[in-house]
Short mmCIF file of C-alpha atoms and ligand atoms in Angstrom, two decimals:
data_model
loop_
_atom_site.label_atom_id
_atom_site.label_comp_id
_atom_site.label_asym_id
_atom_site.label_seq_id
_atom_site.Cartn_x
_atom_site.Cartn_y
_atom_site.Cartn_z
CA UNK G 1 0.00 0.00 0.00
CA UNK G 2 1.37 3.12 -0.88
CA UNK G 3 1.93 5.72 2.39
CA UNK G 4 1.78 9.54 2.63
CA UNK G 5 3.68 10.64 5.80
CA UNK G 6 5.57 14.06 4.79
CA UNK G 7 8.52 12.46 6.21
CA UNK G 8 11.86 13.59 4.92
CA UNK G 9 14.40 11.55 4.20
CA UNK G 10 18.26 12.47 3.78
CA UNK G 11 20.45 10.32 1.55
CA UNK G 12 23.71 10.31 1.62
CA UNK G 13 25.66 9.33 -1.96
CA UNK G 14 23.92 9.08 -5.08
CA UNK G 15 25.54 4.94 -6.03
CA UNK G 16 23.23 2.73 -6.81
CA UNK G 17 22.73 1.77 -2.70
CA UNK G 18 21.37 5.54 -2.36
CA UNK G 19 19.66 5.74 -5.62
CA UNK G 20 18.12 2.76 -5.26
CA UNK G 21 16.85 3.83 -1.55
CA UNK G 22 15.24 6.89 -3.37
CA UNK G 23 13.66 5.33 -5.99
CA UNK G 24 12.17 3.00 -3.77
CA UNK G 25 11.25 5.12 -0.92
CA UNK G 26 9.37 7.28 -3.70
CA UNK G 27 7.26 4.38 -4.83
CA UNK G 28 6.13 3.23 -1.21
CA UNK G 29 5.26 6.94 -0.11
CA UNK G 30 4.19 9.91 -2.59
CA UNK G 31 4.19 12.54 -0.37
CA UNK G 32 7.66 12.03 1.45
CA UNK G 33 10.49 14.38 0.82
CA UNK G 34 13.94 13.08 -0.64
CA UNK G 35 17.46 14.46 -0.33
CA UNK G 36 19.69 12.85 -2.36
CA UNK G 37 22.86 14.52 -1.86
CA UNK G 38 26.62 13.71 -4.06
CA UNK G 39 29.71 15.49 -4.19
CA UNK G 40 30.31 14.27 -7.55
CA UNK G 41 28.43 16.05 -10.80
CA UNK G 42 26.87 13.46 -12.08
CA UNK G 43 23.33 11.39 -11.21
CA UNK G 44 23.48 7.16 -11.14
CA UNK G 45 26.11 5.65 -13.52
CA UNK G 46 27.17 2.31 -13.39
CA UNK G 47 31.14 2.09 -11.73
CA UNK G 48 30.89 -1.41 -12.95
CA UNK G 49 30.93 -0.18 -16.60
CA UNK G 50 33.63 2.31 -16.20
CA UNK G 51 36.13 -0.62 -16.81
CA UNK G 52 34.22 -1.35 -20.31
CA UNK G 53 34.38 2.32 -20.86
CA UNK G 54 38.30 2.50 -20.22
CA UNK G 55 38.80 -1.00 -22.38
CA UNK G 56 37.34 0.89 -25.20
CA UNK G 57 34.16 -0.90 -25.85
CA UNK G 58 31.36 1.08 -23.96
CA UNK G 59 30.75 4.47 -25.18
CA UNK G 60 30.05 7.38 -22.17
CA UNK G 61 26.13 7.31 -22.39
CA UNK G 62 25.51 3.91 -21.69
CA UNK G 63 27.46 4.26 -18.30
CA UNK G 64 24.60 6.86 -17.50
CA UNK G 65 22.17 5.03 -15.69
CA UNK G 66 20.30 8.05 -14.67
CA UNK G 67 19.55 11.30 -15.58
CA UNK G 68 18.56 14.75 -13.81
CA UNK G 69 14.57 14.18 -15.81
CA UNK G 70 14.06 10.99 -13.61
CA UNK G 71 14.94 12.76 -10.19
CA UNK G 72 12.19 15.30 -11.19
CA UNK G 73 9.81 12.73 -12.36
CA UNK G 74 10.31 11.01 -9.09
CA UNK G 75 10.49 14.12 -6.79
CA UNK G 76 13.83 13.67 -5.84
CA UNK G 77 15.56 16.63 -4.61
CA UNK G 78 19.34 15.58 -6.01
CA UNK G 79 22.01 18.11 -4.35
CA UNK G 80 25.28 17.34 -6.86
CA UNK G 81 28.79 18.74 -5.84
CA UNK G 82 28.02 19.30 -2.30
CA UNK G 83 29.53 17.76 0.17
CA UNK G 84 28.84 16.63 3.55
CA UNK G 85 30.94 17.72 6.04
CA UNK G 86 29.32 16.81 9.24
CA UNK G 87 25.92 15.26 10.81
CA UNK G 88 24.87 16.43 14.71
CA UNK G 89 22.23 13.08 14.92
CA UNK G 90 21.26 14.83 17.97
CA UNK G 91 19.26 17.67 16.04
CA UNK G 92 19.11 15.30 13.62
CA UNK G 93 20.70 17.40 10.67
CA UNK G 94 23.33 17.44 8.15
CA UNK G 95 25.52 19.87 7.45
CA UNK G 96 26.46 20.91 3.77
CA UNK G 97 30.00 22.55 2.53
CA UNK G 98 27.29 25.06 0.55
CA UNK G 99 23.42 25.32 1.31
CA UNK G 100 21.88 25.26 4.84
CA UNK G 101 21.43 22.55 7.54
CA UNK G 102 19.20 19.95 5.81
CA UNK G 103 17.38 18.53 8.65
CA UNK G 104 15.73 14.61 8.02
CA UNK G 105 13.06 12.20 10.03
CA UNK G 106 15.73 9.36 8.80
CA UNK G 107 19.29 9.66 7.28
CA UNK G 108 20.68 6.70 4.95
CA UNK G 109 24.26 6.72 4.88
CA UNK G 110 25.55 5.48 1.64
CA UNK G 111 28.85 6.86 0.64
CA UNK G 112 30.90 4.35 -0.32
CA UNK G 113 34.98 4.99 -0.27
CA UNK G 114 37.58 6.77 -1.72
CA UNK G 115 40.76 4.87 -3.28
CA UNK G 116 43.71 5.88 -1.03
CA UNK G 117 47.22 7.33 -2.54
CA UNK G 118 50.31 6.79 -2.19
CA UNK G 119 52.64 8.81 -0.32
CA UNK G 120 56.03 8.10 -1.87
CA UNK G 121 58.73 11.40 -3.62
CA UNK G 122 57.56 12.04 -6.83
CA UNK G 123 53.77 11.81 -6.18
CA UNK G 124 52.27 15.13 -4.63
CA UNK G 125 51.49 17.63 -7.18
CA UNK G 126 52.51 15.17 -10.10
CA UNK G 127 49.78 14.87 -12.69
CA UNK G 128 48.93 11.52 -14.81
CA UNK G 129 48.70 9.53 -11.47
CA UNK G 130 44.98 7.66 -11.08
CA UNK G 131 43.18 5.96 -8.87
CA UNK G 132 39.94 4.78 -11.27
CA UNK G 133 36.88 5.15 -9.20
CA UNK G 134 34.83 7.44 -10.81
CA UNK G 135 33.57 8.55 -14.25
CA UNK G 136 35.87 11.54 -14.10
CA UNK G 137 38.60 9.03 -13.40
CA UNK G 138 38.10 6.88 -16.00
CA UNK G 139 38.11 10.38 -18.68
CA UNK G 140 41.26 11.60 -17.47
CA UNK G 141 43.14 7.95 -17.73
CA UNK G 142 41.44 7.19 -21.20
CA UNK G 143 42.64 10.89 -22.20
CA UNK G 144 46.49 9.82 -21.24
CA UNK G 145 46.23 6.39 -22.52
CA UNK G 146 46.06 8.02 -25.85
CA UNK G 147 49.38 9.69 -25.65
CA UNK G 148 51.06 6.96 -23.65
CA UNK G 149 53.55 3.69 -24.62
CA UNK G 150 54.36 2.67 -21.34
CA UNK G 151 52.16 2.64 -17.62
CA UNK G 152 52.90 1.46 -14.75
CA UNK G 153 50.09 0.04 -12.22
CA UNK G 154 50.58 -1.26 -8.76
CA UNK G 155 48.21 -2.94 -5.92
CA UNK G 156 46.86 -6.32 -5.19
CA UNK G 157 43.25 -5.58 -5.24
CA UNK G 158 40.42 -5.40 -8.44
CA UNK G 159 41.08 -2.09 -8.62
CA UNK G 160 44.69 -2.72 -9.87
CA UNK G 161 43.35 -5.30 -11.99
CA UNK G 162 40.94 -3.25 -13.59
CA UNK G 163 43.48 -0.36 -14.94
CA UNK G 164 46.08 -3.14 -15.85
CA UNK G 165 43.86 -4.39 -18.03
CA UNK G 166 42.19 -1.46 -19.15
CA UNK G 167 44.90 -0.23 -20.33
CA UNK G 168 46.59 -2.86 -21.72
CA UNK G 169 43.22 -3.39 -24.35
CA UNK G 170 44.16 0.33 -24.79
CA UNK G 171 47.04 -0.52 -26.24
CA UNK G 172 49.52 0.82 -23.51
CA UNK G 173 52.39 -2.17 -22.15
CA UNK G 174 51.76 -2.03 -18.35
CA UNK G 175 53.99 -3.41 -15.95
CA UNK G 176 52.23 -4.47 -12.69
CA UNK G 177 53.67 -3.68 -9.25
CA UNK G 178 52.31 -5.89 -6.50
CA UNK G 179 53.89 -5.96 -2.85
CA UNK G 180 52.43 -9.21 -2.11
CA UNK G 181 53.34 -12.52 -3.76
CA UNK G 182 49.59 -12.79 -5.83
CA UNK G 183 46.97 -10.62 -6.47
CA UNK G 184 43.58 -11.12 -4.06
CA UNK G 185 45.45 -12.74 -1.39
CA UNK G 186 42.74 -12.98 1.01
CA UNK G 187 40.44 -14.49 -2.09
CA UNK G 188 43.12 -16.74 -3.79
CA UNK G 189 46.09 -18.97 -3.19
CA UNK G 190 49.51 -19.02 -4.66
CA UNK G 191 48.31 -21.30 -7.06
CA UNK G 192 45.59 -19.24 -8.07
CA UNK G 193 47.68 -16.13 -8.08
CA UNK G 194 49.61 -18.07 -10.67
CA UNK G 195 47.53 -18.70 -12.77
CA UNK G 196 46.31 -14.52 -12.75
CA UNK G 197 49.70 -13.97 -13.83
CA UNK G 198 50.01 -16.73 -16.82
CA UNK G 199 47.21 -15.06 -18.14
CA UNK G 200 47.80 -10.65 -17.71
CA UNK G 201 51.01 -12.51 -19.22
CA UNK G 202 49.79 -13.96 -22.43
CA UNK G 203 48.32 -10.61 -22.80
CA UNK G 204 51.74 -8.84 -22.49
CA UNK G 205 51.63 -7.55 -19.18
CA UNK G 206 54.72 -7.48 -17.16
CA UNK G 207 54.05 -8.57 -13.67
CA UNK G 208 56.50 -7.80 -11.09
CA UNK G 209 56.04 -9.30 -7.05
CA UNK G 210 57.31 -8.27 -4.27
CA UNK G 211 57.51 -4.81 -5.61
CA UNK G 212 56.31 -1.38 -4.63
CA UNK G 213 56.63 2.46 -5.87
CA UNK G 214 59.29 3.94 -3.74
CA UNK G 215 59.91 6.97 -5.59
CA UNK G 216 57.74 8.61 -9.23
CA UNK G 217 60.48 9.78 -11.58
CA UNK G 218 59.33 13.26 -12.76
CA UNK G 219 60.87 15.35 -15.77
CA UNK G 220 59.26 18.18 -17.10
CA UNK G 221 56.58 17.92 -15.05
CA UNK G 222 55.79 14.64 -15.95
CA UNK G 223 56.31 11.14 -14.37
CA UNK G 224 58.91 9.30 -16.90
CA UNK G 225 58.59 5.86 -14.98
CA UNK G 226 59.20 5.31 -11.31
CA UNK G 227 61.29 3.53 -9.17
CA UNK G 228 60.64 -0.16 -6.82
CA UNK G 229 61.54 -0.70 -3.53
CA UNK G 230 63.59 -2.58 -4.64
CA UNK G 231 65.76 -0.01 -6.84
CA UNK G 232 65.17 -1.37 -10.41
CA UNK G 233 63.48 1.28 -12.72
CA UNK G 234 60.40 0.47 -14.74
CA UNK G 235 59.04 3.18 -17.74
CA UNK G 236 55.90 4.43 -17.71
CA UNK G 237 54.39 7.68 -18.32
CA UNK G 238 51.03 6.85 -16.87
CA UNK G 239 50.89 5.77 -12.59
CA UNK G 240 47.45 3.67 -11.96
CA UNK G 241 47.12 3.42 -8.16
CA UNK G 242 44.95 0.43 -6.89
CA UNK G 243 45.90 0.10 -3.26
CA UNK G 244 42.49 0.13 -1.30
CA UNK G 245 39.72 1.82 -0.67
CA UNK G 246 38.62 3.92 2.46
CA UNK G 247 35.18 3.62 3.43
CA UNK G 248 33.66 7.53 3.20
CA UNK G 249 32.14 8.32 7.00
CA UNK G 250 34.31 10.56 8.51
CA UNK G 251 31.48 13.34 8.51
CA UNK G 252 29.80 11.21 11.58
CA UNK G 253 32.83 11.60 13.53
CA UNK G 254 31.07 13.58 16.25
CA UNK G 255 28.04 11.10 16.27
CA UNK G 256 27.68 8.26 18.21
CA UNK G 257 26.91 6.55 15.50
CA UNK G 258 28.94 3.37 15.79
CA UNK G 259 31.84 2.75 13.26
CA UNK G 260 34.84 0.43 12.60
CA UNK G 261 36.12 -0.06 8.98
CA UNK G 262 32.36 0.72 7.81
CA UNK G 263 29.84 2.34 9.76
CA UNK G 264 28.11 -0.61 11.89
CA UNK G 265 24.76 -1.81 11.12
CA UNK G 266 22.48 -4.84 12.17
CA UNK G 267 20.92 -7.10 9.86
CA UNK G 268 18.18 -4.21 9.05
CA UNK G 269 20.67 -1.62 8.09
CA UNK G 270 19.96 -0.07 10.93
CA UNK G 271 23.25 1.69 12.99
CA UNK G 272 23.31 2.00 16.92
CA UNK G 273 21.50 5.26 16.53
CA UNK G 274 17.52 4.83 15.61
CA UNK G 275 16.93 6.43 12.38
CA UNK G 276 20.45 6.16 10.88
CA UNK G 277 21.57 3.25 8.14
CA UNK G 278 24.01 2.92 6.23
CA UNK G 279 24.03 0.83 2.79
CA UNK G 280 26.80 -0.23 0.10
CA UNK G 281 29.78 -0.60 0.49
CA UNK G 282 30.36 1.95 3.44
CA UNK G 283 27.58 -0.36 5.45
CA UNK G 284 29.99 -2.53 7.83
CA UNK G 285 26.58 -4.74 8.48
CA UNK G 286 25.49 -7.80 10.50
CA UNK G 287 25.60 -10.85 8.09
CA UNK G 288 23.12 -13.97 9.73
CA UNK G 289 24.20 -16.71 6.68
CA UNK G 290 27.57 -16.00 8.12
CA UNK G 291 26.60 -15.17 11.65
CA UNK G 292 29.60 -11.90 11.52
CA UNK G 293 30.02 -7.90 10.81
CA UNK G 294 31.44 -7.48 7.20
CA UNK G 295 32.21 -5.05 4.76
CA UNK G 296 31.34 -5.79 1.15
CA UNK G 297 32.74 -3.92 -2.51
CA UNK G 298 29.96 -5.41 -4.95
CA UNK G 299 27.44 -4.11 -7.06
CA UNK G 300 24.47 -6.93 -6.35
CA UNK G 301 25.19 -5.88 -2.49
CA UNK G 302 25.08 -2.28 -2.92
CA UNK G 303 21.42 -2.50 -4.71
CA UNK G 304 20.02 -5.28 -1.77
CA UNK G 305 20.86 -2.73 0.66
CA UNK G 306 19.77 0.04 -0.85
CA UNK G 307 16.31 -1.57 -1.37
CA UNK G 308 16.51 -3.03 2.06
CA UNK G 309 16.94 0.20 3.37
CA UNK G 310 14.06 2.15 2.29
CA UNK G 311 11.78 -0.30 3.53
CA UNK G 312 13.17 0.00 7.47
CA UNK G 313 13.27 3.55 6.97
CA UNK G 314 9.93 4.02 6.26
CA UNK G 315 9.19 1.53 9.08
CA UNK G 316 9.42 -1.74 7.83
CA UNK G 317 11.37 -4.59 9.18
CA UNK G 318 13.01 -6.65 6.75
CA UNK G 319 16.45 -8.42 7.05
CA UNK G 320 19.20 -8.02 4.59
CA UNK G 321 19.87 -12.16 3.85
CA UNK G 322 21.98 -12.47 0.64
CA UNK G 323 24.81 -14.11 -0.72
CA UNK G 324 26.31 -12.00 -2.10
CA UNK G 325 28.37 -12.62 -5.80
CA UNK G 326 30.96 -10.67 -7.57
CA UNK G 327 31.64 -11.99 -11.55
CA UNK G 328 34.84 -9.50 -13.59
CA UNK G 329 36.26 -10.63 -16.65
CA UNK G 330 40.13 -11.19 -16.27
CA UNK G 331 41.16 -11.08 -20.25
CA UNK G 332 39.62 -13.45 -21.79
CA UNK G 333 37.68 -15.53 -18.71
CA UNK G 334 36.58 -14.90 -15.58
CA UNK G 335 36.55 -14.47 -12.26
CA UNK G 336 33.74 -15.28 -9.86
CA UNK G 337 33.34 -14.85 -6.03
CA UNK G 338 30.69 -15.77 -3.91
CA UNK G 339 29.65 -15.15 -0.06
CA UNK G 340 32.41 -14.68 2.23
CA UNK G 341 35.42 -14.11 -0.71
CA UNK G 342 37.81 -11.85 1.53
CA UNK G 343 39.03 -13.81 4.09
CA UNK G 344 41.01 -11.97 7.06
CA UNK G 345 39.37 -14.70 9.85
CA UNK G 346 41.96 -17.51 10.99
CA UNK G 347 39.12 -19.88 11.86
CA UNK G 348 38.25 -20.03 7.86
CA UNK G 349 39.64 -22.69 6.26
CA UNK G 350 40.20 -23.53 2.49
CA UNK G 351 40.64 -26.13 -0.23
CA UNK G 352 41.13 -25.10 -3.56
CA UNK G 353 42.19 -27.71 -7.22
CA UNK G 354 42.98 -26.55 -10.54
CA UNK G 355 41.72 -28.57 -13.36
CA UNK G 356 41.94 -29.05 -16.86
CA UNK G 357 39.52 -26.50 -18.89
CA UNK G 358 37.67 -25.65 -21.67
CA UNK G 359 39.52 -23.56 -24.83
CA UNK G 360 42.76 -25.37 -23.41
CA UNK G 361 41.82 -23.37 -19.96
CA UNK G 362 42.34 -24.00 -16.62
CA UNK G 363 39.16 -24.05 -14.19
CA UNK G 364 40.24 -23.02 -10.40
CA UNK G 365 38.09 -22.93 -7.88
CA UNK G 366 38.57 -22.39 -3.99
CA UNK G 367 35.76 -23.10 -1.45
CA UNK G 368 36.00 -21.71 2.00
CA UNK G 369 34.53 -23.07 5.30
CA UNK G 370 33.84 -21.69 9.09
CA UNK G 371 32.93 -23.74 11.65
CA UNK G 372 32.57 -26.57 9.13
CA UNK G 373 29.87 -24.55 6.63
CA UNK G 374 30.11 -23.82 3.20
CA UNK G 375 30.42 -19.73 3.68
CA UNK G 376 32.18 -18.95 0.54
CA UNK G 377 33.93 -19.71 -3.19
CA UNK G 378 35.59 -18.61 -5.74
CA UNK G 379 35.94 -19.91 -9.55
CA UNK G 380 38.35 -18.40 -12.25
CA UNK G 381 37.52 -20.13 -15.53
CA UNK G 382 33.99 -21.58 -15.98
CA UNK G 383 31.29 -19.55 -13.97
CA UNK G 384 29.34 -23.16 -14.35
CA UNK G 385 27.86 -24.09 -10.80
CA UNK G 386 27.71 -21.32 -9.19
CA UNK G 387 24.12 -21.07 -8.92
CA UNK G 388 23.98 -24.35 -7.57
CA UNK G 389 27.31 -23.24 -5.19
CA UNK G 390 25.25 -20.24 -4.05
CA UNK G 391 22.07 -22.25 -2.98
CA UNK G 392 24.44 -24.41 -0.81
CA UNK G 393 26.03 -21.88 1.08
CA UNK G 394 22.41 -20.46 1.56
CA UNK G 395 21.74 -23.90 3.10
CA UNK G 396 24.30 -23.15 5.74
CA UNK G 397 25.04 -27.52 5.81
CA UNK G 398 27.67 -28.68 7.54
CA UNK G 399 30.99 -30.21 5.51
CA UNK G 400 32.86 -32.14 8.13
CA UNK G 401 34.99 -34.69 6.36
CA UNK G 402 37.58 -34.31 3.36
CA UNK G 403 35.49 -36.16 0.88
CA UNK G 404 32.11 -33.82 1.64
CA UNK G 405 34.39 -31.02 1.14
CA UNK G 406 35.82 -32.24 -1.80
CA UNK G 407 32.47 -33.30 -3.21
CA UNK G 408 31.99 -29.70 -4.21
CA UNK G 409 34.74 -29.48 -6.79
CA UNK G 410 32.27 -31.58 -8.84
CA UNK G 411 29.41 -29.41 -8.82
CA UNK G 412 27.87 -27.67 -12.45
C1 LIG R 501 36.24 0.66 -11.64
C2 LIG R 501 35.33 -0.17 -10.78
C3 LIG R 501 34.97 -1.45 -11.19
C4 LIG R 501 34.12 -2.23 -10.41
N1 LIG R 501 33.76 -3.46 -10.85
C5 LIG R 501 32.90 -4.20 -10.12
C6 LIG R 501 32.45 -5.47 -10.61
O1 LIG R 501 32.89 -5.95 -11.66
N2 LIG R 501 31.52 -6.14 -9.87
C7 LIG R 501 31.03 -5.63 -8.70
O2 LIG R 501 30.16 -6.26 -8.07
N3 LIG R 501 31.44 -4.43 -8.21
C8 LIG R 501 32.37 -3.71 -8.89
N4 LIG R 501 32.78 -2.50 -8.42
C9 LIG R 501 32.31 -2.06 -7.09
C10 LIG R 501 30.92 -1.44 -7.17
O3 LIG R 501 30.90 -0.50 -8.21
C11 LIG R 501 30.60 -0.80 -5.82
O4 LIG R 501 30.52 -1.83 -4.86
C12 LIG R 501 29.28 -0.02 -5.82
O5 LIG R 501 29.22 0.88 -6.88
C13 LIG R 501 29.12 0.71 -4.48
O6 LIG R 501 27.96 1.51 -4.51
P1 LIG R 501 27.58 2.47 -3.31
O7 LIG R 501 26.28 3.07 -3.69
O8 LIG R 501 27.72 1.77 -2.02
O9 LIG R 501 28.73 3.58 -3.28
P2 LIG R 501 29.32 4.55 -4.39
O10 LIG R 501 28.93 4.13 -5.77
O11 LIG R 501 30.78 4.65 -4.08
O12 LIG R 501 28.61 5.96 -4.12
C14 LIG R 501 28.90 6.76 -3.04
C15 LIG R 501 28.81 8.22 -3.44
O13 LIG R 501 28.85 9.03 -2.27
C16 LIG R 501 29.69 10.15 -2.52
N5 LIG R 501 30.15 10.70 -1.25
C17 LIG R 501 31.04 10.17 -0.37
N6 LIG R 501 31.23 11.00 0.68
C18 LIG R 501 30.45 12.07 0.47
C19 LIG R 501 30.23 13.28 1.19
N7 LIG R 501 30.82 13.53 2.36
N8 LIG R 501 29.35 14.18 0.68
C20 LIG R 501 28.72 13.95 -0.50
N9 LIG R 501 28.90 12.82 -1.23
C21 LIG R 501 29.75 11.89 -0.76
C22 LIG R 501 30.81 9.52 -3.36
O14 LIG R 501 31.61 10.48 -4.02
C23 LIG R 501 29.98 8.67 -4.31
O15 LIG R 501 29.51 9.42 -5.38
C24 LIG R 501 33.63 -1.72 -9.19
C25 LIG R 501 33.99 -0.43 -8.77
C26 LIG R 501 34.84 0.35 -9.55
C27 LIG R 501 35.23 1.73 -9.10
#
C-alpha cells in the first residue's frame, strides 16, 4: 500500500545503494520528501561499466544510468557537488559545505569509499597519477592512454586489476607492481595467483612481485617511470594506483553513531542510533548466513541494501539475507566470487584444485569453510555451478569430512 507521511528523508551518496533507496522510498510513499545529496556532478552511472568504458568498448552514455529528468519525475531533490561535512544526529541534521542545515526524520548513509594514494617522492602535485573510481577518473586515464607507450600500475586488489587491463586493451604495455606474492590474497592462493599472472602474461603484461613504488620519476613535469623498492626502474608515463579503498564516513565523527572499517549496522541496516543506516559498500553490516560484521565492494550488495533500506526507513522490518556474488572478466575468462570471498578470519579454512579446462583453460576454484559450513567460493575459468554453489552456502550444511568437502569441486 502506498503511504503519505511528509517524512523527509536524507540520503547520503547518489551509487546505486542511495539511488536505489530513493527510488524505492518514492514508490512506497508519494508525499515524502527526498534528499539525495553527491559530491560528484553526475546522477546514477554504473562504476561497474567504467572498466568497459576504459577497455574501449562502452561508449560514455551507456554508463549513464540516470539522468537529472528521472529525479524530477520522481520528486527527488538531487544536491550534486556538495559535500557533507558533518551530521549532529542529535538535532538530527546534516551539514552541507554550501546550502543550509538539511534537517531529516531518517538519514541513509551510503557513501561508499575513496581509493587511497600513495605517499612516496615524486607523487604530490605530479599529474597523470589515477586511482579509477569514478567517471571523471576513467576520462582523465582514457585521455592519457592516448598519448602513452608505457604505464605502470601497482596494488593487489580489483582495482589494480581493472586499470592493468584497461589499459593494456588500450594498447599501452603495463607493468604491474604488487607488494604481495599474488593478487587477491585474502580471495586466492599461490596457485591461483599463478595462474592470474600466466594469463595478464599472455596478454603482455609485465608482472613484477614483491615490488612497490618507492619513488615517481618526474621530468618536465611529468612522471617518466618510477622507481621499486627494490631499486630497479620500470618506464611508464602513466601511474594507476589500486591500493584500497577507504570507506567515506568521517562526517559522523562527532556522532555516536557506531563505526569500525564501515559504519556498523544490524541485519536491518539499521546503525546503533535509531533512524540512521548505512548501505553499500560503506555499510559494515550484521551478516546472519555468516553469523559476523562485514564489509562488502559489490554491485548486487550495494542495490540489496539500498532496497533493504528504504523499507526499514519508512518503518518496515526486513532483514538483509543475501549471498552476495561478484563476476569481472580477467582477459579473456573470468573471475567469480561468492559469499564470504575476503578472508582476514583464521578460523576459515580452504581447499582449492585446478583442473583441466575448456579452450585449453584451466578451471580453479577455492571453497571456503567456518565452523565446518560452506560460507564462501571462488571460480576463475567456468562460472558453471555457481548457482547451484550459491544455494548451498544459503543452506548453511555442515561439511565435516575431506570427501564432503571435496564433493563440491564436482558441482555444475
Ligand atoms: C572501476 C570499478 C569497477 C568495479 N567493478 C565491479 C564489478 O565488476 N563487480 C562488482 O560487483 N562491483 C564492482 N565494483 C564495485 C561497485 O561498483 C561498488 O561496490 C558499488 O558501486 C558501491 O555503490 P555504493 O552506492 O555503495 O557507493 P558509491 O557508488 O561509491 O557511491 C557513493 C557516493 O557518495 C559520494 N560521497 C562520499 N562522501 C560524500 C560526502 N561527504 N558528501 C557527498 N557525497 C559523498 C561519493 O563520491 C559517491 O559518489 C567496481 C567499482 C569500480 C570503481
Amino acid at each position: 500500500m502506498t503511504a503519505h507521511t511528509g517524512k523527509r528523508y536524507v540520503i547520503i551518496g547518489n551509487g546505486i545503494a542511495g539511488t536505489t533507496c530513493a527510488q524505492e522510498l518514492r514508490k512506497n510513499d508519494l508525499s515524502c520528501e527526498i534528499w539525495l545529496i553527491t559530491n560528484e556532478p553526475y546522477p546514477l552511472y554504473n562504476r561497474v561499466s567504467l572498466k568497459r568504458l576504459l577497455d574501449g568498448v562502452l561508449p560514455e552514455q551507456k554508463v549513464m544510468m540516470r539522468d537529472l529528468a528521472w529525479h524530477e519525475s520522481q520528486r527527488i531533490t538531487l544536491l550534486r557537488e556538495t559535500y557533507v561535512t558533518h551530521v549532529n544526529t542529535h538535532e538530527k541534521v546534516v551539514y552541507l559545505d554550501h546550502g543550509g542545515p538539511l534537517a531529516y526524520d531518517a538519514l541513509l548513509v551510503a557513501s561508499g569509499g575513496w581509493p587511497n594514494r600513495l605517499d612516496a617522492p615524486g607523487i604530490e602535485g605530479t599529474p597523470h597519477i589515477y586511482t579509477f573510481m569514478t567517471l571523471d577518473d576513467t576520462k582523465r586515464i582514457i585521455g592519457r592512454a592516448l598519448e602513452s607507450k608505457a604505464a605502470i600500475t601497482t596494488g593487489g586488489s580489483y582495482m589494480a586489476y581493472d586499470l592493468t587491463e584497461g589499459l593494456s586493451k588500450r594498447g599501452v604495455h603495463v607493468t604491474w607492481l604488487m607488494r604481495g606474492p599474488f593478487w587477491l590474497r585474502r580471495t586466492l592462493d599461490a596457485e591461483g595467483g599463478r595462474l592470474v599472472d600466466e594469463i595478464v602474461a599472455r596478454h603482455g603484461v609485465s608482472v613484477e612481485h614483491g615490488e612497490e613504488i618507492r619513488e615517481v620519476i618526474v621530468r618536465d613535469g611529468a612522471p617518466r617511470g618510477v622507481i621499486g623498492t627494490s631499486g630497479r626502474e620500470y618506464e611508464g608515463g602513466l601511474i594507476g594506483l589500486g591500493v584500497g579503498l577507504t570507506l567515506n564516513h568521517a562526517f559522523l565523527r562527532e556522532t555516536p553513531v557506531a563505526r569500525d572499517k564501515g559504519v556498523i549496522t544490524d541485519e536491518y541496516l539499521e546503525t546503533n542510533v535509531p533512524g540512521v543506516f548505512a548501505a553499500g559498500d560503506v555499510a559494515e553490516f550484521y551478516d546472519p548466513i555468516l553469523g559476523a560484521h562485514r564489509t562488502l565492494g559489490t554491485w548486487d550488495n550495494a542495490l540489496s541494501h539500498g532496497r533493504v533500506a528504504a523499507i526499514n526507513m519508512a518503518g518496515g522490518r526486513e532483514a538483509y539475507l543475501d549471498v552476495p556474488t561478484r563476476s569481472s572478466p580477467i582477459f579473456d575468462t573470468n573471475i567469480v566470487a561468492m559469499g564470504l570471498f575476503e578472508v582476514t578470519d583464521p578460523a576459515v579454512e580452504a581447499i582449492q584444485r585446478a583442473a583441466p579446462g575448456e579452450r585449453s583453460m584451466t578451471d580453479y576454484r577455492r571453497f571456503f569453510f567456518r565452523e565446518n559450513k560452506l560460507v564462501g567460493a571462488v571460480f576463475l575459468g567456468s562460472p558453471k555451478g555457481r548457482k547451484k554453489v550459491v544455494e548451498l552456502i544459503r543452506a548453511g550444511a555442515a561439511y565435516r569430512t575431506v570427501s564432503e568437502r571435496e564433493s563440491l569441486f564436482e558441482v555444475r
